[in-house]
CSV table of C-alpha atoms in Angstrom, one decimal:
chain,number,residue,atom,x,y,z
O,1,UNK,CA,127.0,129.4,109.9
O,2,UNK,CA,127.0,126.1,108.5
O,3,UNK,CA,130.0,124.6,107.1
O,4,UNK,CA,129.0,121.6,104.6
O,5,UNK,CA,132.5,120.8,103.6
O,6,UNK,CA,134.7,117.7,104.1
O,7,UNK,CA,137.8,115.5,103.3
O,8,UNK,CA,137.8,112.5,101.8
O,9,UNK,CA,141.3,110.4,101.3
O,10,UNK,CA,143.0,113.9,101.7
O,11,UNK,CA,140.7,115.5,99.2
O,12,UNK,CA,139.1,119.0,100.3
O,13,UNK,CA,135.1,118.5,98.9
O,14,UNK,CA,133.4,121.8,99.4
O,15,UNK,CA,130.0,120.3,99.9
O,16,UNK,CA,128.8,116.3,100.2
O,17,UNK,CA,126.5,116.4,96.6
O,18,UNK,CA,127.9,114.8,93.3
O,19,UNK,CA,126.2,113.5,90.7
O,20,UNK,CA,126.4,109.5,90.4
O,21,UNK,CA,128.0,107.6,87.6
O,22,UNK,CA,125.6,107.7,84.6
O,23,UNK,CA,124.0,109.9,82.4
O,24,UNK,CA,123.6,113.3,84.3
O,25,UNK,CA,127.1,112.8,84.1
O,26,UNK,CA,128.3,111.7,80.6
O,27,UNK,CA,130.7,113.8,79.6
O,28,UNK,CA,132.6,117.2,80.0
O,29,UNK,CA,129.5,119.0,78.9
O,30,UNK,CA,127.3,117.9,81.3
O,31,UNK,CA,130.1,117.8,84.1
O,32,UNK,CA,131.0,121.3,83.6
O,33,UNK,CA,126.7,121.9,83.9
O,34,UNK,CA,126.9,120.1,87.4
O,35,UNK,CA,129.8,122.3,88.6
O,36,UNK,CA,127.9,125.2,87.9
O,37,UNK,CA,124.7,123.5,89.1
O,38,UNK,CA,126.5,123.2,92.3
O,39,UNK,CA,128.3,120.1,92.9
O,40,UNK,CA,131.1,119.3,95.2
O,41,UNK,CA,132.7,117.0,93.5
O,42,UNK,CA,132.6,115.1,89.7
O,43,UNK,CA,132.0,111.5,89.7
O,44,UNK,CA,131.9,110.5,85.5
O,45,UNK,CA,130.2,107.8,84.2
O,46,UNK,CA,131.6,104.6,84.1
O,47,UNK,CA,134.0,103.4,81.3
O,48,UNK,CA,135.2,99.8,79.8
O,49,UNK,CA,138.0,98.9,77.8
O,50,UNK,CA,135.6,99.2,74.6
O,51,UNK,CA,132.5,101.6,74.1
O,52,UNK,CA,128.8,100.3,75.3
O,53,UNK,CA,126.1,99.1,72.9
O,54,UNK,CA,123.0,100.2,75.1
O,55,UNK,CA,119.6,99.2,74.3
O,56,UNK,CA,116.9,101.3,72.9
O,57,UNK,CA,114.4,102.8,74.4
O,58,UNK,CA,116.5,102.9,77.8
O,59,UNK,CA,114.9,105.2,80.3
O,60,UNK,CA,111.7,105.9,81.7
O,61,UNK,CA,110.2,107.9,84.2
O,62,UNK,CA,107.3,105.8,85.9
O,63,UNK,CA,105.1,106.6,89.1
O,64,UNK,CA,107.7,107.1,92.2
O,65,UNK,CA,110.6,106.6,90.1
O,66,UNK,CA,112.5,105.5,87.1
O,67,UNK,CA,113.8,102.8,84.9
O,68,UNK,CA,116.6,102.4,83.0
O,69,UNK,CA,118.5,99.8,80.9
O,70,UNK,CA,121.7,102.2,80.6
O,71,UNK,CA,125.2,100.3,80.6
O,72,UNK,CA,128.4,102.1,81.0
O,73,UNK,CA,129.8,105.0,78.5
O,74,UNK,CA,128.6,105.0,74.7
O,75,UNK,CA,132.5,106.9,74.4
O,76,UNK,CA,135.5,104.3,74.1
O,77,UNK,CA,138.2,105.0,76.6
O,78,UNK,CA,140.1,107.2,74.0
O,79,UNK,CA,137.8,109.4,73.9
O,80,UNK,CA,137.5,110.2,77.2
O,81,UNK,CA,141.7,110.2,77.9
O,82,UNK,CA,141.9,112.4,75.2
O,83,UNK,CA,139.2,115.1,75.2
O,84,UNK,CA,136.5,114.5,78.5
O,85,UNK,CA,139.0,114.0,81.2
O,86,UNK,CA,141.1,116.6,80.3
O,87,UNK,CA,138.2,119.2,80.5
O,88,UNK,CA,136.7,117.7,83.3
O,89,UNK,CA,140.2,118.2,85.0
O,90,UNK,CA,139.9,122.2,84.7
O,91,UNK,CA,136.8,122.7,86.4
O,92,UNK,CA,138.6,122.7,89.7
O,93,UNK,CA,136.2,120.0,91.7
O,94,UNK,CA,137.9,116.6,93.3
O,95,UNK,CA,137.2,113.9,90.1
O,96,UNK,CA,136.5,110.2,91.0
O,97,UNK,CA,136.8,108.4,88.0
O,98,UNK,CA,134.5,105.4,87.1
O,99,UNK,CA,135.7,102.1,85.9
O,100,UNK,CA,134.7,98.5,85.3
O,101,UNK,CA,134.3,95.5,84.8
O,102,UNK,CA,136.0,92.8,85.2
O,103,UNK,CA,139.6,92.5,87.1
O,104,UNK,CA,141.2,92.7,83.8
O,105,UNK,CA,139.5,95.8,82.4
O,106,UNK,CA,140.2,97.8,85.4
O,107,UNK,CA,144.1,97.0,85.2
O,108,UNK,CA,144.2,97.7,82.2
O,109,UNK,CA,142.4,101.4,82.3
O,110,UNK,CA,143.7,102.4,85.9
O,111,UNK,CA,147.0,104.0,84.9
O,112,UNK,CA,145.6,105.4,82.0
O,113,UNK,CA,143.2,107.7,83.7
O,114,UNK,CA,145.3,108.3,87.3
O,115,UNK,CA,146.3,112.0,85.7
O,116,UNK,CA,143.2,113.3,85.7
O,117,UNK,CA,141.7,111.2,89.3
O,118,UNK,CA,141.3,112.2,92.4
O,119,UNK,CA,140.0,108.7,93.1
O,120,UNK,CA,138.7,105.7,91.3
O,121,UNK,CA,135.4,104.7,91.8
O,122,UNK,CA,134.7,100.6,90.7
O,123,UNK,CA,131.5,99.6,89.6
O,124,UNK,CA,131.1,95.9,90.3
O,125,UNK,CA,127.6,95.4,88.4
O,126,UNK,CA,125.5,93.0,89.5
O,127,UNK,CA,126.7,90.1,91.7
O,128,UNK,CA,125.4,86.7,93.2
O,129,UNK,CA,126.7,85.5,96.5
O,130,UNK,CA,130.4,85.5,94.6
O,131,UNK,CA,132.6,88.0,96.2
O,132,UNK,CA,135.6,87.4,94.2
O,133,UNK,CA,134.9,89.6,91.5
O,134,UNK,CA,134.5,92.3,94.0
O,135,UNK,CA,138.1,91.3,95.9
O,136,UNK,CA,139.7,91.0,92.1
O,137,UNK,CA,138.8,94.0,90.5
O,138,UNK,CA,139.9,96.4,94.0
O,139,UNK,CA,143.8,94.5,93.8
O,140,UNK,CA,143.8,95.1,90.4
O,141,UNK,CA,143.0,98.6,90.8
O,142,UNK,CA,145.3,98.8,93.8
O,143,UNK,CA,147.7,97.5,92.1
O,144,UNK,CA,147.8,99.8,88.9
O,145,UNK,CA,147.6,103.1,90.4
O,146,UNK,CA,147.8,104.9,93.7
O,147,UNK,CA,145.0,106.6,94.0
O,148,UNK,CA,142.4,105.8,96.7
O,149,UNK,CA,139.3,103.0,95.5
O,150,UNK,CA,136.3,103.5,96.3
O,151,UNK,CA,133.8,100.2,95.2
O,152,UNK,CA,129.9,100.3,94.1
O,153,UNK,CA,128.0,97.6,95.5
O,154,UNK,CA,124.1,96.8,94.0
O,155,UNK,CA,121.0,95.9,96.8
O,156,UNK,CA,120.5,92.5,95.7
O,157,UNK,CA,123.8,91.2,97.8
O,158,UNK,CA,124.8,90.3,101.2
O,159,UNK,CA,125.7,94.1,102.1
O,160,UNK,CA,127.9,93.2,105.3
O,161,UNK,CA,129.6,90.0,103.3
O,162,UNK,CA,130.7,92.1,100.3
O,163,UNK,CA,131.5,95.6,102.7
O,164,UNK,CA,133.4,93.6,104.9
O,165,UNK,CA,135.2,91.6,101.9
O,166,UNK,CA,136.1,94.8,100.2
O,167,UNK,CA,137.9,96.6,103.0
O,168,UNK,CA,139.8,93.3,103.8
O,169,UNK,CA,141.0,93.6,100.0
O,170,UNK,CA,141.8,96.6,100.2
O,171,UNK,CA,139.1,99.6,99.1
O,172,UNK,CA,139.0,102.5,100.5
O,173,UNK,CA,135.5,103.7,100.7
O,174,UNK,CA,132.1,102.5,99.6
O,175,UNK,CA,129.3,103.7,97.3
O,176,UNK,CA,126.1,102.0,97.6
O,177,UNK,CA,123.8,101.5,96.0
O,178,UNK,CA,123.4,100.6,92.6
O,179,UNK,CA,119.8,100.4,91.0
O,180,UNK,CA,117.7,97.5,91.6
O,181,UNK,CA,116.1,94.9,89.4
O,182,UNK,CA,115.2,93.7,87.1
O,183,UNK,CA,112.5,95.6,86.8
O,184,UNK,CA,109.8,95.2,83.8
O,185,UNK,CA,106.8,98.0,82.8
O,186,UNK,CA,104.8,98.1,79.5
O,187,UNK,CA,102.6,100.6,77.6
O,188,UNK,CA,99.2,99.0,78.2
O,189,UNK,CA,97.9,100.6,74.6
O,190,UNK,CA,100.1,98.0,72.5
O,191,UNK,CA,101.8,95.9,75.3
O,192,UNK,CA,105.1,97.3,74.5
O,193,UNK,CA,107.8,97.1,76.5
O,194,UNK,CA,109.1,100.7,78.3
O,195,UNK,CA,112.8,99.5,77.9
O,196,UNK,CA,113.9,98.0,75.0
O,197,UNK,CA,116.3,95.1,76.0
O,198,UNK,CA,115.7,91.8,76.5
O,199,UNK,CA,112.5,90.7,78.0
O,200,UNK,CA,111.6,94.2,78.6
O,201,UNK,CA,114.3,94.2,81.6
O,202,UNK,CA,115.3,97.3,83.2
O,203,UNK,CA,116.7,98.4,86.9
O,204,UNK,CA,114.7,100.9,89.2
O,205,UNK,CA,116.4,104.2,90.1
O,206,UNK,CA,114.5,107.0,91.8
O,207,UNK,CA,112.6,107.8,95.3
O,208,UNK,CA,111.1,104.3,95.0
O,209,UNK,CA,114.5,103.3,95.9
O,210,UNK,CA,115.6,106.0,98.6
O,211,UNK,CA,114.4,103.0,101.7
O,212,UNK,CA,116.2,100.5,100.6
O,213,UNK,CA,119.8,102.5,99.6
O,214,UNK,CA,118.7,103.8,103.6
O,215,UNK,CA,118.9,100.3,104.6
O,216,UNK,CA,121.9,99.0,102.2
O,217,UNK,CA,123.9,102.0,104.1
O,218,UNK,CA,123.0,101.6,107.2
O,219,UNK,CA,124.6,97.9,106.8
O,220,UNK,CA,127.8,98.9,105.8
O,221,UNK,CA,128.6,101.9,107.9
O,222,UNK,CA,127.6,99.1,111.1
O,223,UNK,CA,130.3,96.5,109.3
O,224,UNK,CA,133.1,98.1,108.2
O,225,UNK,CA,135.4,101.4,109.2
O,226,UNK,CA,136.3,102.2,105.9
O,227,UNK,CA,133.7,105.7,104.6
O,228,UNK,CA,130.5,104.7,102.9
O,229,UNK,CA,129.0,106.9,100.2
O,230,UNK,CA,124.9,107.4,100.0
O,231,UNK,CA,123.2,106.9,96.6
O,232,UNK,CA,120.1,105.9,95.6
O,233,UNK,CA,117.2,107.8,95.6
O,234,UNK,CA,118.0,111.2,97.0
O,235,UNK,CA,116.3,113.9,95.4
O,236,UNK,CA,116.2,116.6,98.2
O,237,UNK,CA,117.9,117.9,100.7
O,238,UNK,CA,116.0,115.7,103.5
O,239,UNK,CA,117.2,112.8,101.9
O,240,UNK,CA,120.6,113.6,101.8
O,241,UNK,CA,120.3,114.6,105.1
O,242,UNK,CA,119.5,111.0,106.4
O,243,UNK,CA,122.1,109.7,104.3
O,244,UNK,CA,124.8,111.3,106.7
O,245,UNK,CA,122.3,111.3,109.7
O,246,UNK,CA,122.5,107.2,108.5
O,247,UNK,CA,126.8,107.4,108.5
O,248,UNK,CA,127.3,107.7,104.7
O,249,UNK,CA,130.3,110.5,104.6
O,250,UNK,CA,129.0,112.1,101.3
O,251,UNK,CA,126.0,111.0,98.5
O,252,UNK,CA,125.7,110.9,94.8
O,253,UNK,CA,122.4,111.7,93.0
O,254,UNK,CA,121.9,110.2,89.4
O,255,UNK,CA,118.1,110.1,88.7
O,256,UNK,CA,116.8,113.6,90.3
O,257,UNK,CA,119.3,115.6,88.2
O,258,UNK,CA,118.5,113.5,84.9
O,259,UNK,CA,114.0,114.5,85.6
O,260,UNK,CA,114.9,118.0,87.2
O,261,UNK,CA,118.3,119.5,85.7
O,262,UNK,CA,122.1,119.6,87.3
O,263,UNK,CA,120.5,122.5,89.3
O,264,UNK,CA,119.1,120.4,91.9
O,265,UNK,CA,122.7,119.9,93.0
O,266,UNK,CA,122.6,123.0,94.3
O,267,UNK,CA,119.5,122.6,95.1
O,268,UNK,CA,119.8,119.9,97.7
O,269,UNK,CA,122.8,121.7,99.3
O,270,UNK,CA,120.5,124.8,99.9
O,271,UNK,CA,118.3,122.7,101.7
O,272,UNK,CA,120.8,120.8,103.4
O,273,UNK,CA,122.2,124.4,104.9
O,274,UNK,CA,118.4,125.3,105.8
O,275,UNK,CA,117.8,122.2,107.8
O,276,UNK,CA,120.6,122.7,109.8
O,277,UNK,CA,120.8,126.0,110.5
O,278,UNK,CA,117.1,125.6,111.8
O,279,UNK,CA,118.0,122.6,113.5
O,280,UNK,CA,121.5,124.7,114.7
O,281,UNK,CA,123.8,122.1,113.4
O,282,UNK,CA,126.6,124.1,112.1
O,283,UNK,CA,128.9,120.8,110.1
O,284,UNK,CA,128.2,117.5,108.8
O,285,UNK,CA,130.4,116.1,112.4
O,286,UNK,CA,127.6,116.6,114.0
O,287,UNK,CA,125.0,115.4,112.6
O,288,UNK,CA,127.0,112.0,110.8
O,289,UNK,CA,125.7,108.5,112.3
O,290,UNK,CA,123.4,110.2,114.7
O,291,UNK,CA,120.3,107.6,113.7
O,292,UNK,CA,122.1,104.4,114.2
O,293,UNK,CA,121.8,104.3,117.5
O,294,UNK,CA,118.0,104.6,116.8
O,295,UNK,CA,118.2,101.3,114.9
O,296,UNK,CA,119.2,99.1,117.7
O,297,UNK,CA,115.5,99.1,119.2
O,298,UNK,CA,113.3,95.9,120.2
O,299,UNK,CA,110.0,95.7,118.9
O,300,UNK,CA,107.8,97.8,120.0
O,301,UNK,CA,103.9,96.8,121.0
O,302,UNK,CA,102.2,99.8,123.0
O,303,UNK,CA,100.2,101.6,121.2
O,304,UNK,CA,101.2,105.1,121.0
O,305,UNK,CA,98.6,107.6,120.1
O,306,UNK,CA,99.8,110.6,117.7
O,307,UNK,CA,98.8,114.2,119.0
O,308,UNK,CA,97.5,117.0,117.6
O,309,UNK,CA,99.1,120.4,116.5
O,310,UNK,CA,95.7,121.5,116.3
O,311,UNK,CA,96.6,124.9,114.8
O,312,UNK,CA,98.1,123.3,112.2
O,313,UNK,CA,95.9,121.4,110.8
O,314,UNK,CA,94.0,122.3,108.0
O,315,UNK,CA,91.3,119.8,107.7
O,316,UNK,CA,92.5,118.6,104.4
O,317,UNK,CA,90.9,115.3,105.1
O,318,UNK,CA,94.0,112.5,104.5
O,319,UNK,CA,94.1,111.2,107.7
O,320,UNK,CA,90.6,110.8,108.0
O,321,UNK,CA,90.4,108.7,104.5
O,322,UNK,CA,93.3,106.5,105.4
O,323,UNK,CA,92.4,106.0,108.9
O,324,UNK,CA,91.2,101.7,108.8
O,325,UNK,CA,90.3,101.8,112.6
O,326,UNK,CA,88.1,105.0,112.1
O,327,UNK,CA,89.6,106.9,114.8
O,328,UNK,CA,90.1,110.3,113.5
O,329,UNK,CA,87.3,112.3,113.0
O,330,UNK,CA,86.8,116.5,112.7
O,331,UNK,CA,86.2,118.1,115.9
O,332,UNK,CA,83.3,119.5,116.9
O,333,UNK,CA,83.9,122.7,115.4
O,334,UNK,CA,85.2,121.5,112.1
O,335,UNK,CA,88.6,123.2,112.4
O,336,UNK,CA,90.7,120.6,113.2
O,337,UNK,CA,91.2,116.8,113.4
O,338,UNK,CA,90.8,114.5,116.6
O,339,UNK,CA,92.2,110.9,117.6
O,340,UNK,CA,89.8,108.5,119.3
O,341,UNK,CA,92.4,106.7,121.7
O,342,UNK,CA,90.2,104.0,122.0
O,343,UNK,CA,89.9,103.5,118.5
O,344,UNK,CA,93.7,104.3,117.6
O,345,UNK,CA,95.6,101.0,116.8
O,346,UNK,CA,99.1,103.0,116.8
O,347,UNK,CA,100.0,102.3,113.4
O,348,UNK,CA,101.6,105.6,112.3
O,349,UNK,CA,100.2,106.5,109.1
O,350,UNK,CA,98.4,109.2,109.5
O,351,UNK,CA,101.6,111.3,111.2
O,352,UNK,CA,103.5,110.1,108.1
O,353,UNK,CA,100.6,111.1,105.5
O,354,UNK,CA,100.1,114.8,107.1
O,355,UNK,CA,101.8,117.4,105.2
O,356,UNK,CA,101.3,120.1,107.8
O,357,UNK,CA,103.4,119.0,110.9
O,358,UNK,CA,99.7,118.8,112.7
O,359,UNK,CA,100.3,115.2,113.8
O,360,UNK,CA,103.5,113.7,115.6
O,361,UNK,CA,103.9,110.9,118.0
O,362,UNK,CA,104.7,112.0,121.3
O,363,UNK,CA,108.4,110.9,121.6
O,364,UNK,CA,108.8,112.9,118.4
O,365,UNK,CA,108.1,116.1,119.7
């Protein structure tokens, strides 16, 4: 039986799956919708001292994955102390409360919302090579209340220099990553821009993302011993389970349940317990950094020629079309593929284009 449950700071989270600070997560509403969708834990959207004035249009979907120009909550802080928080409270799920921005803002809110946290999560917004916003705002929240801090970090930083200034000032986790940009995309009938902010600027979210969160991740769990949460990109089950495969304790999801509803919490939890229960992992221990050690690797230069599952392929053709050395061609009797090793540069693609596990490299068996 698998067992997909963990602790974090002394919090019991019956699965690693929460939604990420933004709008999936907006308010009680839709909080109570991703409890029942299946979450493990609540994350809420980010608040300021003073409600956000977000630009409109501000979201998109665009081909392999979405842009957005969202800020933090529309709601002032009193609305949320008074009628969010308080519902969210009941729904019986750890609560990590989101905060920002500056040092000052976070001091001030901390205290106010401690009764209904479990945690605070930071969100540091988007930073240069400066990391003493970062160091600030975690004292500040450190100093206000005593619940654990986790911090959000964005891609476009030095990942080790800002995980490695964080722990030293204090947080107690990390959550990466944020969305990248900016971003720009246009109608082409009438040039207008998708987002409607200045310049046309938005940030990218979605599975164009999912490689680079992989990589942000991968830095910090290798630099620092505090836990590192996965975000960015996840939309299935697989994803998440590289996440943890990569280190990260737990993810968050923030575009897939905004395009396919707060059931693909759930969703990504089922396929979490099929994978390893196929694979007969049986907790997330097991399975949690296991691809690091993969990472450290020299270069390799020897061509390694992919094999063929020849029963199941179904001649659908993709390899063939994408093959630039022309070495896959149908066999003889049409039924399956074959690989010219003569021809075959090594390259990979073709085992990462087949969609019916007919192709693998040899070490991957």
């Amino acid at each position: 039986m698998v067992d997909l449950s963990l602790e974090l700071f002394g919090t019991e989270f019956k699965n690693p799956v929460m939604p990420a600070a933004g709008p999936p997560i907006k308010d009680a509403k839709l909080a109570k919708k991703a409890a029942e969708g299946g979450a493990g834990a609540i994350v809420t959207k980010t608040i300021s001292v003073e409600a956000a004035q977000v630009p409109r249009p501000n979201m998109a979907s665009i081909r392999g994955g979405f842009m957005n120009t969202e800020l933090w909550s529309e709601m002032g802080p009193e609305q949320w102390l008074d009628n969010e928080y308080p519902e969210i409270a009941k729904l019986g799920l750890p609560v990590i409360v989101g905060l920002g921005y500056s040092a000052e803002e976070i001091k001030e809110l901390a205290s106010k919302v401690e009764p209904y946290a479990d945690a605070l999560e930071l969100s540091t917004h988007y930073l240069g090579d400066d990391t003493s916003p970062v160091i600030e705002s975690i004292k500040a929240a450190k100093a206000a209340s005593n619940l654990p801090v986790w911090v959000k970090l964005s891609p476009q930083i030095d990942i080790p220099k800002f995980a490695k200034a964080a722990e030293e000032a204090g947080a107690d986790g990390l959550v990466l990553i944020n969305s990248f940009g900016p971003t720009i995309d246009f109608d082409v009938e009438d040039g207008r821009p998708l987002m409607g902010s200045t310049n046309g600027f938005g940030w990218l979210s979605g599975p164009a993302i999912f490689p680079l969160a992989l990589r942000a991740v991968y830095q910090a769990v290798t630099s620092v011993d505090i836990p590192v949460i996965g975000v960015g990109g996840i939309s299935n089950g697989i994803d998440a389970i590289k996440m943890i495969m990569m280190g990260a304790q737990a993810v968050q999801v923030c575009t897939a349940p905004i395009v396919k509803g707060p059931g693909v919490y759930g969703k990504i939890v089922k396929e979490m317990e099929e994978f390893m229960e196929e694979h007969g992992y049986s907790s997330l221990d097991e399975i949690r950094g296991m691809a690091i050690e993969e990472m450290y690797q020299e270069d390799k230069f020897e061509t390694v020629v992919p094999e063929v599952t020849e029963e199941n392929c179904t001649t659908c053709m993709l390899c063939i079309e994408s093959c630039v050395y022309y070495a896959i061609e149908l066999d003889e009797s049409e039924e399956f593929i074959k690989i010219d090793p003569e021809k075959c540069a090594g390259c990979g693609l073709c085992v990462t284009r087949c969609n019916f596990d007919a192709l693998h490299l040899p070490s991957q068996q």
